[in-house]
Short mmCIF file of C-alpha atoms and ligand atoms in Angstrom, two decimals:
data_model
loop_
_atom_site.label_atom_id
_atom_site.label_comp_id
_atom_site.label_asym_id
_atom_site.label_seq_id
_atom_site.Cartn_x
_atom_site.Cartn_y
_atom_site.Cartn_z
CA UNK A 935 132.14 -71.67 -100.02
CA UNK A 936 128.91 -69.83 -100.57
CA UNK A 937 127.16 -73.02 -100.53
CA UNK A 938 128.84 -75.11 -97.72
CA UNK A 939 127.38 -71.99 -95.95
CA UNK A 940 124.18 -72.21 -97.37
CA UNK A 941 123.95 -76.08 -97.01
CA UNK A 942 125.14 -75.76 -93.45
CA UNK A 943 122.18 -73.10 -93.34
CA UNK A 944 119.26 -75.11 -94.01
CA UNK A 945 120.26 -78.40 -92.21
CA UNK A 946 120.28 -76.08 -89.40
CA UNK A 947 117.01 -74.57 -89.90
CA UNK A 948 115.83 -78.36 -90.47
CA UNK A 949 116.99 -79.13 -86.98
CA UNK A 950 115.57 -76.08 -85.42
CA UNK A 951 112.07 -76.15 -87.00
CA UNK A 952 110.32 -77.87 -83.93
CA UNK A 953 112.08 -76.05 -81.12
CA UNK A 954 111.26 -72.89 -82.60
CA UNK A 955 107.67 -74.24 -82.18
CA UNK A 956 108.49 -74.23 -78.05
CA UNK A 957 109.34 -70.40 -78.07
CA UNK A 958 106.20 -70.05 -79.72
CA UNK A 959 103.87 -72.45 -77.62
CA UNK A 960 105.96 -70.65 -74.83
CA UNK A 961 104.11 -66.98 -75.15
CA UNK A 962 100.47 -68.42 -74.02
CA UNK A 963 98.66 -69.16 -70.87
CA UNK A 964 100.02 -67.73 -67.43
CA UNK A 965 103.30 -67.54 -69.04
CA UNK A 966 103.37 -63.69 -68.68
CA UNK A 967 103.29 -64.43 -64.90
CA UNK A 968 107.26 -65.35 -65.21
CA UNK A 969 108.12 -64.24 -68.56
CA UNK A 970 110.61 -61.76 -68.56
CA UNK A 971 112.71 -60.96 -66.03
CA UNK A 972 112.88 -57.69 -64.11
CA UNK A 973 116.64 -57.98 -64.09
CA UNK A 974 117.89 -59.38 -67.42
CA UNK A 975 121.63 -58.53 -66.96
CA UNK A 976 123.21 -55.25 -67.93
CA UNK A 977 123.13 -55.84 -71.53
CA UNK A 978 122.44 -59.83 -71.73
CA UNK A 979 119.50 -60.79 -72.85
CA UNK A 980 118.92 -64.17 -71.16
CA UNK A 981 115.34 -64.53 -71.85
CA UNK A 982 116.28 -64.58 -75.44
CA UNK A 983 115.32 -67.93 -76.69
CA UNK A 984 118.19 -69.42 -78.28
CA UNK A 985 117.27 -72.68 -80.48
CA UNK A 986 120.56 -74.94 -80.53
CA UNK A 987 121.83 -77.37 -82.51
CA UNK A 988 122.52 -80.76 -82.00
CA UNK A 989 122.65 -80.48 -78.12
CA UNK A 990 122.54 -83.35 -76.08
CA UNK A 991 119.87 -82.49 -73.84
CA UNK A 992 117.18 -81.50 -76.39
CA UNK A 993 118.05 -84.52 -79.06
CA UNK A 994 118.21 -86.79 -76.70
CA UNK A 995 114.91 -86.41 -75.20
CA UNK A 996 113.47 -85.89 -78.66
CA UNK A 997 114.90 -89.52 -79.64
CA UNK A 998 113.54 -91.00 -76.84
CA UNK A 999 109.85 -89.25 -76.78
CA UNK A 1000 109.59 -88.24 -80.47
CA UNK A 1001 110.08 -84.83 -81.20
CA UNK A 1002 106.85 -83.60 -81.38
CA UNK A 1003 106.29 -84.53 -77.68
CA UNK A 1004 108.73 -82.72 -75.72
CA UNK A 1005 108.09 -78.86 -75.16
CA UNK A 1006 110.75 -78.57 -72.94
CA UNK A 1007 114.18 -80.37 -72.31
CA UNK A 1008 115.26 -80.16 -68.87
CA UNK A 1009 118.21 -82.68 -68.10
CA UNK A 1010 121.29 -82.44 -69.01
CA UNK A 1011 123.52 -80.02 -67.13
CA UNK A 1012 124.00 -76.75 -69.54
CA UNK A 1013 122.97 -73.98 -70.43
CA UNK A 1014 120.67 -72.69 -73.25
CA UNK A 1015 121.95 -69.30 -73.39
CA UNK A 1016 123.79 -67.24 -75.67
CA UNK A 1017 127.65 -66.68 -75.30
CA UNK A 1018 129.61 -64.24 -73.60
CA UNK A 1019 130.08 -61.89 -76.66
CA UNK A 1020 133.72 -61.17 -76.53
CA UNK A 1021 134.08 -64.84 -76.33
CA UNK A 1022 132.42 -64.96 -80.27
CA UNK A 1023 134.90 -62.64 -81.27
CA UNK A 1024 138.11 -64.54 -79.93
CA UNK A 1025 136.74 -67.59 -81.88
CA UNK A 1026 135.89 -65.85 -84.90
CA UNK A 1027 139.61 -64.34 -84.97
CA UNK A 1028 141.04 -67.65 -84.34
CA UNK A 1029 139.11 -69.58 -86.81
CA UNK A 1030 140.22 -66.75 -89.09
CA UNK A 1031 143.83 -67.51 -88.27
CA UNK A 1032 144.01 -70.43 -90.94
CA UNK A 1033 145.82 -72.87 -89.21
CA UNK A 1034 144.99 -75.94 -87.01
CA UNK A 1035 148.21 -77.94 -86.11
CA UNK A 1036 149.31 -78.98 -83.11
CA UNK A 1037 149.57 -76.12 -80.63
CA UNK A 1038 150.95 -75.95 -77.32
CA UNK A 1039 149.10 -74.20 -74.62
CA UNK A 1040 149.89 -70.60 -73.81
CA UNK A 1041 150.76 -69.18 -70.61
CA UNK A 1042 148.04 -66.60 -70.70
CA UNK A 1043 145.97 -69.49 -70.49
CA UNK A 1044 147.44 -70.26 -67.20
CA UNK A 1045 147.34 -66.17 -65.78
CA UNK A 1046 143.46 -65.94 -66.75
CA UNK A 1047 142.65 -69.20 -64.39
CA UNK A 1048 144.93 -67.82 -61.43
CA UNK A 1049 143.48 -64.61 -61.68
CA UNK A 1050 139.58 -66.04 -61.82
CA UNK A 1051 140.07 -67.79 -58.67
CA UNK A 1052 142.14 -65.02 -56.90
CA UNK A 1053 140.12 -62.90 -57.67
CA UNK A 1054 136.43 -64.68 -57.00
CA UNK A 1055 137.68 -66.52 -54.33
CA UNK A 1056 140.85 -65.68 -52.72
CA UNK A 1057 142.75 -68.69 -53.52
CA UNK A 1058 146.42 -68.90 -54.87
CA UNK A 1059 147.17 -71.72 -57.39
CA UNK A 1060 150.54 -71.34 -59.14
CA UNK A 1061 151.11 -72.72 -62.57
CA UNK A 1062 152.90 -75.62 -61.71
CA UNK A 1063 150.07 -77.16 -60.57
CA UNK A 1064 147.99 -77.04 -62.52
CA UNK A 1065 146.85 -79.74 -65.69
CA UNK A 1066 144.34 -79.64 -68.32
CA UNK A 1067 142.23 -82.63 -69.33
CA UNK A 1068 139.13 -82.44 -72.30
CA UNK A 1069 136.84 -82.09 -69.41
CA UNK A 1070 136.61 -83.24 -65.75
CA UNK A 1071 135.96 -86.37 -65.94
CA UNK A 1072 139.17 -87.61 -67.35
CA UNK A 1073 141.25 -85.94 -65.44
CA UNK A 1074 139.48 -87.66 -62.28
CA UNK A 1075 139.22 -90.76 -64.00
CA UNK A 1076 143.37 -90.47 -64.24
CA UNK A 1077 143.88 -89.53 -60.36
CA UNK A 1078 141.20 -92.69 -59.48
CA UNK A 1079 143.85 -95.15 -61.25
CA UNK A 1080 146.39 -93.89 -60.10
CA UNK A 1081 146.10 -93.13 -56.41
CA UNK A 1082 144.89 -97.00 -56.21
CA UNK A 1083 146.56 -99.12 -59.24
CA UNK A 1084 145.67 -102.21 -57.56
CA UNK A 1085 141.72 -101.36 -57.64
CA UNK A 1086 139.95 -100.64 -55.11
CA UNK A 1087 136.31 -98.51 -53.72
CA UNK A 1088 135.91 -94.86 -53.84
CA UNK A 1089 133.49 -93.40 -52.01
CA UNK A 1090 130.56 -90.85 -53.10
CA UNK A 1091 128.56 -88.97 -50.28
CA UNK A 1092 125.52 -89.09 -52.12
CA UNK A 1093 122.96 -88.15 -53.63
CA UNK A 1094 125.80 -86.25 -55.88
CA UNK A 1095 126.30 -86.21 -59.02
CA UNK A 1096 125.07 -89.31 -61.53
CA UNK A 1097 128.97 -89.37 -63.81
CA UNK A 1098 131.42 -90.68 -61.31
CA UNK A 1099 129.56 -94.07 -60.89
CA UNK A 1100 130.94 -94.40 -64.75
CA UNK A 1101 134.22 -92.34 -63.74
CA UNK A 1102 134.67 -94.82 -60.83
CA UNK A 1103 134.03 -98.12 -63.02
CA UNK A 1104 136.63 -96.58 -65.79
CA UNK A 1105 139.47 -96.34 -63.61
CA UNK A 1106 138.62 -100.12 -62.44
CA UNK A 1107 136.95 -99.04 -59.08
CA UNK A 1108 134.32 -100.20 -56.80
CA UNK A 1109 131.39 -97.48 -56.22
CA UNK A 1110 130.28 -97.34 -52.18
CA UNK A 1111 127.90 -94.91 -51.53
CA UNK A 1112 127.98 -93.10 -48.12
CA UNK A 1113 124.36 -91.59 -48.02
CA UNK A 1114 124.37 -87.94 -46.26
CA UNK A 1115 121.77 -87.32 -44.19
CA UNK A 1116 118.94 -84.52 -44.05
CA UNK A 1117 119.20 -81.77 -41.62
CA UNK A 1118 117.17 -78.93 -41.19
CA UNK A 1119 116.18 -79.85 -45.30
CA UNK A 1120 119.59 -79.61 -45.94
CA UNK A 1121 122.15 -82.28 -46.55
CA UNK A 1122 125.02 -83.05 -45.08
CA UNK A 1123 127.92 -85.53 -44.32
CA UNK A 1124 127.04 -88.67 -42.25
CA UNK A 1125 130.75 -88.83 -40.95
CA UNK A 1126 129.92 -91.82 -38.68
CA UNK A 1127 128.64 -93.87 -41.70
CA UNK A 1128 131.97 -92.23 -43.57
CA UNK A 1129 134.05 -93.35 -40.54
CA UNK A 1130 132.71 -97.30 -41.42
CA UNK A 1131 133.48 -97.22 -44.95
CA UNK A 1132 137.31 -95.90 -44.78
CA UNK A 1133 139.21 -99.08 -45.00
CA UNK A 1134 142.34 -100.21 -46.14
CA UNK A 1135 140.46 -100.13 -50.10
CA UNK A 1136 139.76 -96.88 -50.16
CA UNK A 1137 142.10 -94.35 -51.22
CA UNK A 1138 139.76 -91.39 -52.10
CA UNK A 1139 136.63 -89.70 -51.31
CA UNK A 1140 134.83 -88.04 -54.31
CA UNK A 1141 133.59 -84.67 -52.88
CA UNK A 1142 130.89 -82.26 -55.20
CA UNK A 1143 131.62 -79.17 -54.42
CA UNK A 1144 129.00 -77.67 -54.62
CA UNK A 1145 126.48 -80.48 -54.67
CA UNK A 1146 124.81 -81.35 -57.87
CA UNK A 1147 121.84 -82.14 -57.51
CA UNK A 1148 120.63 -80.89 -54.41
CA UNK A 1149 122.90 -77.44 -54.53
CA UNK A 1150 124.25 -77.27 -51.29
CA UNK A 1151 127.54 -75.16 -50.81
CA UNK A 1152 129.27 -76.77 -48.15
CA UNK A 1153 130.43 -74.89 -45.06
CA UNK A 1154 134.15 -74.47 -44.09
CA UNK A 1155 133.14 -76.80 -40.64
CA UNK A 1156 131.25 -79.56 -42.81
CA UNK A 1157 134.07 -79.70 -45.39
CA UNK A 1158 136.39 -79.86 -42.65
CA UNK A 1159 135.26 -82.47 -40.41
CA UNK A 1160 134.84 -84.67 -43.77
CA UNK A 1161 138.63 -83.50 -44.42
CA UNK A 1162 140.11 -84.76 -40.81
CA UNK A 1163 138.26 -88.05 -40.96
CA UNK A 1164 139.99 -88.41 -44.73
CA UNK A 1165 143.32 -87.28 -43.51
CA UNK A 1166 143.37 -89.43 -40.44
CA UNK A 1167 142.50 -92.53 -42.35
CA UNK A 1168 145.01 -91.38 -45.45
CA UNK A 1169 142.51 -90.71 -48.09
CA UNK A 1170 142.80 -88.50 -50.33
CA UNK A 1171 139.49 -85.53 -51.37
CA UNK A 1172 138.18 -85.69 -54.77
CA UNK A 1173 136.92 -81.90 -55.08
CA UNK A 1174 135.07 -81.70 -57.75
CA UNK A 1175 134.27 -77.48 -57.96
CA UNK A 1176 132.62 -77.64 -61.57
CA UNK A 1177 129.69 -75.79 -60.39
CA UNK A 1178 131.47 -73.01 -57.82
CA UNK A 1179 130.78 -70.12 -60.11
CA UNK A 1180 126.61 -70.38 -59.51
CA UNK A 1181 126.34 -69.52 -56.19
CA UNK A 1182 122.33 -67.87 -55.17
CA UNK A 1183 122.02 -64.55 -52.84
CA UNK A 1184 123.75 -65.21 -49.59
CA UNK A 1185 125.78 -67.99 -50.78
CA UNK A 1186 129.63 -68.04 -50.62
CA UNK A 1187 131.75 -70.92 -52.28
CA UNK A 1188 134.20 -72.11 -50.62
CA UNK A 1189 137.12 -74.00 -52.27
CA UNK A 1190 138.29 -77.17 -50.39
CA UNK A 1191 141.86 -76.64 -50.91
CA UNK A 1192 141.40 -72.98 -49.13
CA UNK A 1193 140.33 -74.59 -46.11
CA UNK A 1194 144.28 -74.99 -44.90
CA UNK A 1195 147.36 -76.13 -46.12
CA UNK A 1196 146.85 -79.77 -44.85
CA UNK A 1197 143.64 -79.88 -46.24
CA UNK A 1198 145.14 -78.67 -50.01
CA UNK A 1199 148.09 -80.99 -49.49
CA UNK A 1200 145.59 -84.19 -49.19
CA UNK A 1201 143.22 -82.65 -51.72
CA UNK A 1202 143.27 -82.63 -55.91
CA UNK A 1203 140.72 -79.93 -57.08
CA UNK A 1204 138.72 -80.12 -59.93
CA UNK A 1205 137.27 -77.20 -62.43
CA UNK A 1206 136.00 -76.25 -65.76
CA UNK A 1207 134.92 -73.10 -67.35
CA UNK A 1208 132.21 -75.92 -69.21
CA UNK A 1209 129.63 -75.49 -66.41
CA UNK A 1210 130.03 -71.59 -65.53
CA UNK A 1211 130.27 -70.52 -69.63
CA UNK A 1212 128.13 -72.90 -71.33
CA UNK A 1213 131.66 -74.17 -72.92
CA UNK A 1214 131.43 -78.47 -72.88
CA UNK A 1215 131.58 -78.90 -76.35
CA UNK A 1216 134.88 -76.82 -76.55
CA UNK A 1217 136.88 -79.47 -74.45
CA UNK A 1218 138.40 -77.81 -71.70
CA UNK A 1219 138.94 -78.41 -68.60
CA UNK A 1220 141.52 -77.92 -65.71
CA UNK A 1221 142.76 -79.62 -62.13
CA UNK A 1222 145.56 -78.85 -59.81
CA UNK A 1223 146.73 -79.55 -56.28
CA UNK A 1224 150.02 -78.22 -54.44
CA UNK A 1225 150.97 -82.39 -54.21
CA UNK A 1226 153.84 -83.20 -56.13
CA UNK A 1227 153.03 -86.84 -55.57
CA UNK A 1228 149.09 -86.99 -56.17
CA UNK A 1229 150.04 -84.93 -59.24
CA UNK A 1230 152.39 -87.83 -60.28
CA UNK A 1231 149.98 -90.30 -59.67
CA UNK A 1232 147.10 -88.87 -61.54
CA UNK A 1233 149.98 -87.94 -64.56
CA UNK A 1234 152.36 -91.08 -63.72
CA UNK A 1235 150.34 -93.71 -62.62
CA UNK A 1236 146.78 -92.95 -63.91
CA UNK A 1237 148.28 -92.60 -67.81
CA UNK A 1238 146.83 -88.52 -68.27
CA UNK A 1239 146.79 -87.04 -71.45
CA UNK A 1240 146.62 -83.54 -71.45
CA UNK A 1241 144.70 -83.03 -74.67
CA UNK A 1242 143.09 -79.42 -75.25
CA UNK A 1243 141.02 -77.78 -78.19
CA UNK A 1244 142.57 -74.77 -79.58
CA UNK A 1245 139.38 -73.07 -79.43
CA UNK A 1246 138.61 -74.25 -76.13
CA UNK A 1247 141.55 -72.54 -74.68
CA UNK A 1248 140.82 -69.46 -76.54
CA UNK A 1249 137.40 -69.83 -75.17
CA UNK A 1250 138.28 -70.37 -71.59
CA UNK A 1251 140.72 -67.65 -71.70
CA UNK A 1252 138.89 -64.84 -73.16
CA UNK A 1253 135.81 -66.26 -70.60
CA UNK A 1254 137.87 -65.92 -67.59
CA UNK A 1255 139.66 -62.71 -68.27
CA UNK A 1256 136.13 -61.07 -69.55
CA UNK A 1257 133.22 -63.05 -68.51
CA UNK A 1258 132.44 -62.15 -64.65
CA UNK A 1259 130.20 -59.67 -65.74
CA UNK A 1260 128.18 -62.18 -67.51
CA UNK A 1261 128.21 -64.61 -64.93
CA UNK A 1262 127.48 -62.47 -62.64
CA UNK A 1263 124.36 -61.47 -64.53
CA UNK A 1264 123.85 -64.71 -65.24
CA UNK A 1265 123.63 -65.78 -61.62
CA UNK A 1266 121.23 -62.91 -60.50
CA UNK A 1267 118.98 -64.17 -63.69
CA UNK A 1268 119.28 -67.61 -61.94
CA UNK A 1269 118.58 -66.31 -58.56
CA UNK A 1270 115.61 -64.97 -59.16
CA UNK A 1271 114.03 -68.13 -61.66
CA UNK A 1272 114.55 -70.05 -58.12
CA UNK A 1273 113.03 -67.35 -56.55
CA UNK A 1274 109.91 -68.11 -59.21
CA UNK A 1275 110.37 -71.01 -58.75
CA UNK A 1276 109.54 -71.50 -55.23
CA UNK A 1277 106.75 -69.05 -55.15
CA UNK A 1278 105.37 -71.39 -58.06
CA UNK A 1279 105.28 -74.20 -56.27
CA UNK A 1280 104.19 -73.41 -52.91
CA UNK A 1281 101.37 -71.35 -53.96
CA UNK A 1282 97.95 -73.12 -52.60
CA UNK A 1283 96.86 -75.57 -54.61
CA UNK A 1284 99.28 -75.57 -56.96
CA UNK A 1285 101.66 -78.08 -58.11
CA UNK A 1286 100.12 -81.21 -55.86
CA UNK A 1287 102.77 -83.66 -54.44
CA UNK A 1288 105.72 -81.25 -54.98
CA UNK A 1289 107.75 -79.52 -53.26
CA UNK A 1290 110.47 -77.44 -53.53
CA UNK A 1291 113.25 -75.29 -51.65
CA UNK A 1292 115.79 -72.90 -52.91
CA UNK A 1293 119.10 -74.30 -53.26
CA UNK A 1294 122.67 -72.57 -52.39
CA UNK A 1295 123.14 -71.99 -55.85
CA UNK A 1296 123.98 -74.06 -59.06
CA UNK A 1297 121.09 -74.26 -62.12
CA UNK A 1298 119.68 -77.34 -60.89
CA UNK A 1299 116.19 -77.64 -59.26
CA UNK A 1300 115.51 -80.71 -56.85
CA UNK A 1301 112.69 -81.27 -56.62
CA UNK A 1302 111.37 -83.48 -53.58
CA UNK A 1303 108.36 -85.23 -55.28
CA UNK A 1304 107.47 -88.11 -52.53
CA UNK A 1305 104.42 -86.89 -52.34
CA UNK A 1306 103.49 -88.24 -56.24
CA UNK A 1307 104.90 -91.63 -55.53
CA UNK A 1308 101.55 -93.15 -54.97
CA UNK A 1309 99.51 -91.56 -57.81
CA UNK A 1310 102.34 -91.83 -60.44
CA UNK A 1311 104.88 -94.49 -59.83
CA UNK A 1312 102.32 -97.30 -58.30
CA UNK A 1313 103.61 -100.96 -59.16
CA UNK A 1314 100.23 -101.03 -61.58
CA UNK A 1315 102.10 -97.85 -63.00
CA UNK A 1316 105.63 -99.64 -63.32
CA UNK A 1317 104.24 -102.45 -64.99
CA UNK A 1318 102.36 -100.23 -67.96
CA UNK A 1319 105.55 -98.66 -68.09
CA UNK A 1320 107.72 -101.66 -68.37
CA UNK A 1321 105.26 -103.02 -71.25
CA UNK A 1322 105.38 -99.92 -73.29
CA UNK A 1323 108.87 -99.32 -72.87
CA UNK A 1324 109.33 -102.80 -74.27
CA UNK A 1325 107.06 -102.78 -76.81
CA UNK A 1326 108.82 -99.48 -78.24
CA UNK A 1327 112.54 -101.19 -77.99
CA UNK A 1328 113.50 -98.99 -75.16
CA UNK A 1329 115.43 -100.10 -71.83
CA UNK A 1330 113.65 -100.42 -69.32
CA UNK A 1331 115.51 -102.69 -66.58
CA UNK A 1332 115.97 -101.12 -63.87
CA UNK A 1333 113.05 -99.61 -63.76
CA UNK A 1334 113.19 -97.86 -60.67
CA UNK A 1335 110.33 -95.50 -59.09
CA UNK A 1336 112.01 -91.91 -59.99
CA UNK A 1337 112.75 -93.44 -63.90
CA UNK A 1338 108.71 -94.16 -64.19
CA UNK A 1339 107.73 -90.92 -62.42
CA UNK A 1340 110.13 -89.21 -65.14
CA UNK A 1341 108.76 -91.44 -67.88
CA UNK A 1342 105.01 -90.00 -66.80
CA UNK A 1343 105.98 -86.28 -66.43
CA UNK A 1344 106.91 -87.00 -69.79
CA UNK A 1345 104.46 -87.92 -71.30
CA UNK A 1346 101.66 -86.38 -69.54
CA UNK A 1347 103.57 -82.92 -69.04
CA UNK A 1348 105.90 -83.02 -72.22
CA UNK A 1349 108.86 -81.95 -70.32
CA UNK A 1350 112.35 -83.88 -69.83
CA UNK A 1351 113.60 -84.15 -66.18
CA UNK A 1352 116.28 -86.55 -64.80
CA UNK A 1353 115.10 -89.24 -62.31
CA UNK A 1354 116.33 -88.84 -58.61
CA UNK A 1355 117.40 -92.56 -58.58
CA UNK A 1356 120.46 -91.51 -60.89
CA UNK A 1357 121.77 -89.78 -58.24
CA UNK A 1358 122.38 -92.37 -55.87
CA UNK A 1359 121.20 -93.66 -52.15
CA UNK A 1360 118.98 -91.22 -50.50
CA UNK A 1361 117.42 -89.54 -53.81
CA UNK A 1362 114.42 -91.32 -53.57
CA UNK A 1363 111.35 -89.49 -54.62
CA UNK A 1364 113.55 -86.75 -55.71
CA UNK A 1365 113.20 -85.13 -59.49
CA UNK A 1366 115.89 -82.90 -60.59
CA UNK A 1367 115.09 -80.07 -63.25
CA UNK A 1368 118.01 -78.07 -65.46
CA UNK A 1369 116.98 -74.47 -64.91
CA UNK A 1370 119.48 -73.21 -66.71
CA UNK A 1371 116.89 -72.04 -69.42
CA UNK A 1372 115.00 -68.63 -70.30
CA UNK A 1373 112.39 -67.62 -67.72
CA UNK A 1374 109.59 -68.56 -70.41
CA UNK A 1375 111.13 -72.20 -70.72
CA UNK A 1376 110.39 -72.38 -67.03
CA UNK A 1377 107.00 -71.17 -67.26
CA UNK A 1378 106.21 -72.97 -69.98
CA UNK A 1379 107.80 -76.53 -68.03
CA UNK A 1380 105.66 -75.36 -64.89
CA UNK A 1381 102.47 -75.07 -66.16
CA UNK A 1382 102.40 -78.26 -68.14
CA UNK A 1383 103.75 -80.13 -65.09
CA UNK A 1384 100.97 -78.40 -63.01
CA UNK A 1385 98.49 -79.04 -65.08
CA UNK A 1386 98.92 -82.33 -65.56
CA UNK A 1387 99.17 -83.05 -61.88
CA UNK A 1388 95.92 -81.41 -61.23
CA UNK A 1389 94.63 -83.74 -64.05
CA UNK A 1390 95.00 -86.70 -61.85
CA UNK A 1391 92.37 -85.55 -59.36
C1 PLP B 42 129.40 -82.31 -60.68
C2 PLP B 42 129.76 -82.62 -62.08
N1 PLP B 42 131.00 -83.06 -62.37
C3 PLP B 42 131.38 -83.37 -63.62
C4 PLP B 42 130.50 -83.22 -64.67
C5 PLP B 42 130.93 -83.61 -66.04
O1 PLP B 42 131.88 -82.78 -66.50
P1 PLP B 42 132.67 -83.13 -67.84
O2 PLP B 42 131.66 -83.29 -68.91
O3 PLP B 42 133.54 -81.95 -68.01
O4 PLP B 42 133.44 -84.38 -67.56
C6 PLP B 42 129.21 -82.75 -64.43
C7 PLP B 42 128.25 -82.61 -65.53
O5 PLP B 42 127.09 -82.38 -65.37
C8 PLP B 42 128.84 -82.44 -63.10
O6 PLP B 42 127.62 -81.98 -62.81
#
């Protein structure tokens, strides 16, 4: 045992050697501008650098840029902090609990999700609606299928969120974007381009709620003039609420099946504790609606499998029933790296060709980086990309503008961001960071990216 431990040990120190090395490069230059926080949380340390293992976001950029060229990871959506304590402990006693056969899931399970969003947001869900799925996507994939079994389009109002193009093609579906347009820097539904897209193929209307990327929290009057035009036409709202829990100062979510009873009777909702706690490896996930029949079709018709991790229940449990504090905390830490963020970038002189406005909420920064187009994404630019991607066996069709202005940042300020053009019509020019990192990360991502844009003159 001693040495499973002990081998498990040192592979792990392997791994983390060269991210340690970020922490390190992270306590130098103006770093100590936006180091620590004034506000930490009351007892959670989330500038605490926290080195992880195997995550997705960090090895994957490392395998695409080489290890030793990425200070900071910035893309995919979660977090790098430490967990809720009393979370720990529920695992820890579970795992000590020496038995891992098949387990059905408990009603407590059930009570701590009611009482979350009762409690954070007014609404009443009763057991019998809800389902579990091993994260959102399958569960959406399932309701997709079966709400149109002889295919069909399903429309995204985008730019939103880069997984249901993938979601939509699994359950056999044709993508149509419906691009929202920009008011007052702020998006929002274009129902009259909506209105020309609802025909007899479409049978639902994916809705991020809030948007990732760009972090809007939709308003009770935009959500419900998308709503009526869905209703009239008989289509039935995707709400996907992963990120509800990260709202910024001033921001209120509002859940779409709150907004009235016809609303929630047209509507399937869509939530995880993965986003809010950090918990996506655990595999849990959760979606209800007060339809007995869209509930059949997603269960029926779309084939679900409810499939849960033990320890992802536990998780999710013990997160709801005990965790607002931490989120809470968490979301005031958040708050204020936007806050740093925007005085960062719209300091003179700084940060060339980028701009940058606080969002609603979530732990995504979009960044609105038209104004580098020219000087980093030229066609002379795309083409020495193209070569060198080829050259190093890496895919490059499909090169669009946003993927070379990513590849560049990369390269010239070490840091991993996701290209705008993943997020779908109207994204253009648009870079979108994961914040969801200690204050130093930020820094650290900042001043590389500023310094390297300053480079070019
Ligand atoms: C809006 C949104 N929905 C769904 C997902 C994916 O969730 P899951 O991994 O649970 O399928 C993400 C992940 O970033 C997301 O941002």
């Amino acid at each position: 045992m001693k040495n499973i431990i002990e081998m498990g040990r040192r592979k792990f120190m392997k791994s983390v050697g060269l991210s340690a090395l970020v922490g390190a490069a992270g306590t130098s230059g103006s770093l100590a501008m936006g180091q620590s926080s004034s506000m930490s949380g009351k007892g959670y340390d989330f500038d605490e650098e926290f080195t992880r293992i195997n995550s997705r976001k960090w090895e994957g950029a490392y395998n695409t840029y080489g290890r030793g060229n990425i200070d900071v990871a910035m893309g995919t959506a979660d977090l790098d902090f430490k967990q809720v304590p009393q979370v720990v402990e529920a695992l820890k006693k579970r795992a000590e609990y020496e038995n891992y056969g098949y387990e059905s899931t408990p009603d407590s399970f059930y009570e701590a999700i009611i009482n979350w969003n009762k409690e954070r947001y007014g609404q009443t869900i009763k057991k019998e609606w809800i389902k579990t799925s091993s994260a959102l996507k399958p569960g959406m994939v399932s309701s997709m299928r079966g709400l149109n079994p002889v295919k069909g389009k399903v429309i995204l109002l985008t730019p939103t969120y880069s997984g249901f193009t993938g979601a939509i093609n699994k359950a056999g579906m044709t993508v149509e974007m419906s691009p929202m347009k920009r008011v007052n820097d702020r998006w929002t539904f274009d129902l009259d381009d909506l209105a020309t897209r609802l025909d007899y193929e479409t049978k639902c209307v994916v809705l991020c709620n809030p948007n990732n990327p760009s972090g809007e929290f939709w308003s009770a009057d935009e959500m419900r003039g998308l709503g009526d035009l869905c209703i009239e036409r008989g289509v039935t709202v995707l709400s996907d609420e992963i990120h509800c829990d990260f709202p910024n100062k001033g921001s209120k979510f509002i859940p779409y099946a709150s907004l009235g009873e016809k609303y929630a009777e047209t509507s399937i909702t869509y939530r995880s504790p993965s986003k809010t706690f950090g918990h996506a490896c655990l595999r849990v996930a959760y979606f209800f609606t007060q339809n007995e029949d869209l509930m059949n079709a997603t269960m029926i018709g779309g084939g679900h499998e409810e499939g849960v991790n033990t320890f992802g229940i536990v998780a999710a449990e013990t997160a709801f029933r005990e965790g607002a504090g931490w989120i809470d905390d968490l979301n005031e830490y958040m708050n204020e790296s936007f806050d740093y963020i925007v005085d960062y970038v719209n300091r003179p002189g700084e940060m060339p060709g980028v701009t940058f406005q606080k969002p609603d909420g979530l732990y995504l920064a979009w960044f609105d980086c038209n104004g580098l187009m020219e000087k980093v994404a030229s066609p002379d630019q795309m083409r020495v990309f193209h070569d060198a991607m080829s050259a190093a066996g890496r895919r490059h069709s499909g090169l669009t503008r946003e993927l070379c202005m990513q590849e560049w940042i990369a390269r010239n300020a070490r840091i991993h961001i996701q290209p705008g053009s993943s997020y779908g019509i109207g994204s253009e020019g648009f870079m979108r960071m994961n914040i969801g990192v200690p204050r130093a990360l930020i820094t650290k991502a900042l001043d590389n990216w500023n310094a390297a844009l300053k480079s070019l003159g």
